[in-house]
């Protein structure tokens, strides 16, 4: 799986860090490392987390190495997302793009005013909805797409769909985006990604409390700063 390759690429940085705190909220999971960095991912709970209550002081790499269930991948992605290995700040690559936009995620918040057609494959919806140039579809309808721009939210790493999507998707600009996004350039470039959109936190510890107290995307969005990086 791609998430295993990402973990391997980030292993050098993770082995030098320890987990200080972890919170698994109903919507998001958040991890705090010993350098006070905070990472957030989507919570996808399918099985009880075996390391619950045991993470404090554990090597970040060891904690992130459990990837067998969606619950474990939620935790691992939050830990890896706490790292910022390379500087961000490049221009939004979709600014001058037209044609077809394809987006994958849980109720993904992504808009492209210039696109002729926008296909959103949402893991939360059960039937197709068409409104003007936007087609909202359940992920079960995804059989393959060719798009000028495609955006995969980091939740596709957590729920294990990223490999399937990439095998059926053709795109000139391919972005890994969202609160779960991880930056591992060698791995991502090898799989065809051209950019990463990382969500930085303007107030890390308030955002951490939002997660712990069950807050959703509307509340968390107040503390989000979007930055791009070309791979």
C-alpha angles and dihedrals in degrees: 000000000000092000089062090053090049090051090051092051092050095043095102092058096040094051089061094054135070131209113248101176141356131193124189107199126183092259106022141019121219133192130194119204129203093262088060093252116145128210129189133196137168116277112235106171119195105140138018111276107246095204095053109140093010104078102086107108094006120134109267089226094053091047092049094047094080103092105148099107135035088248091056092045089052089058095041093050092049090052094048092044090060088072122088104188100165133032119264131202109104120145120276103269092209095062095096098027125115135167118060127357121194122194130186127192149077106308088327115209103215127129132187113184096186098052118108092211132015121196115193118191104198122190089206102056128081104195139035119266122189122196119168107302095348122093114190113196138173112250090244088073093059109113098150140312141201112209138165089226129019127185121197115190117219090249086080087068091050098048093041099241099114095091093051092048094050092050091059102034132091118189140156092212117033118185131189103208146167143058089308097051116136125197112222103142102187094051096041094047090050088057094049103264115146101183143018124215108202124189111220122196120238091196108024100185097044087051089050090054091049088057094046092048093053098256120165137218096285092059095038092050090071089072099042126111115186118218130171132211126193111222 
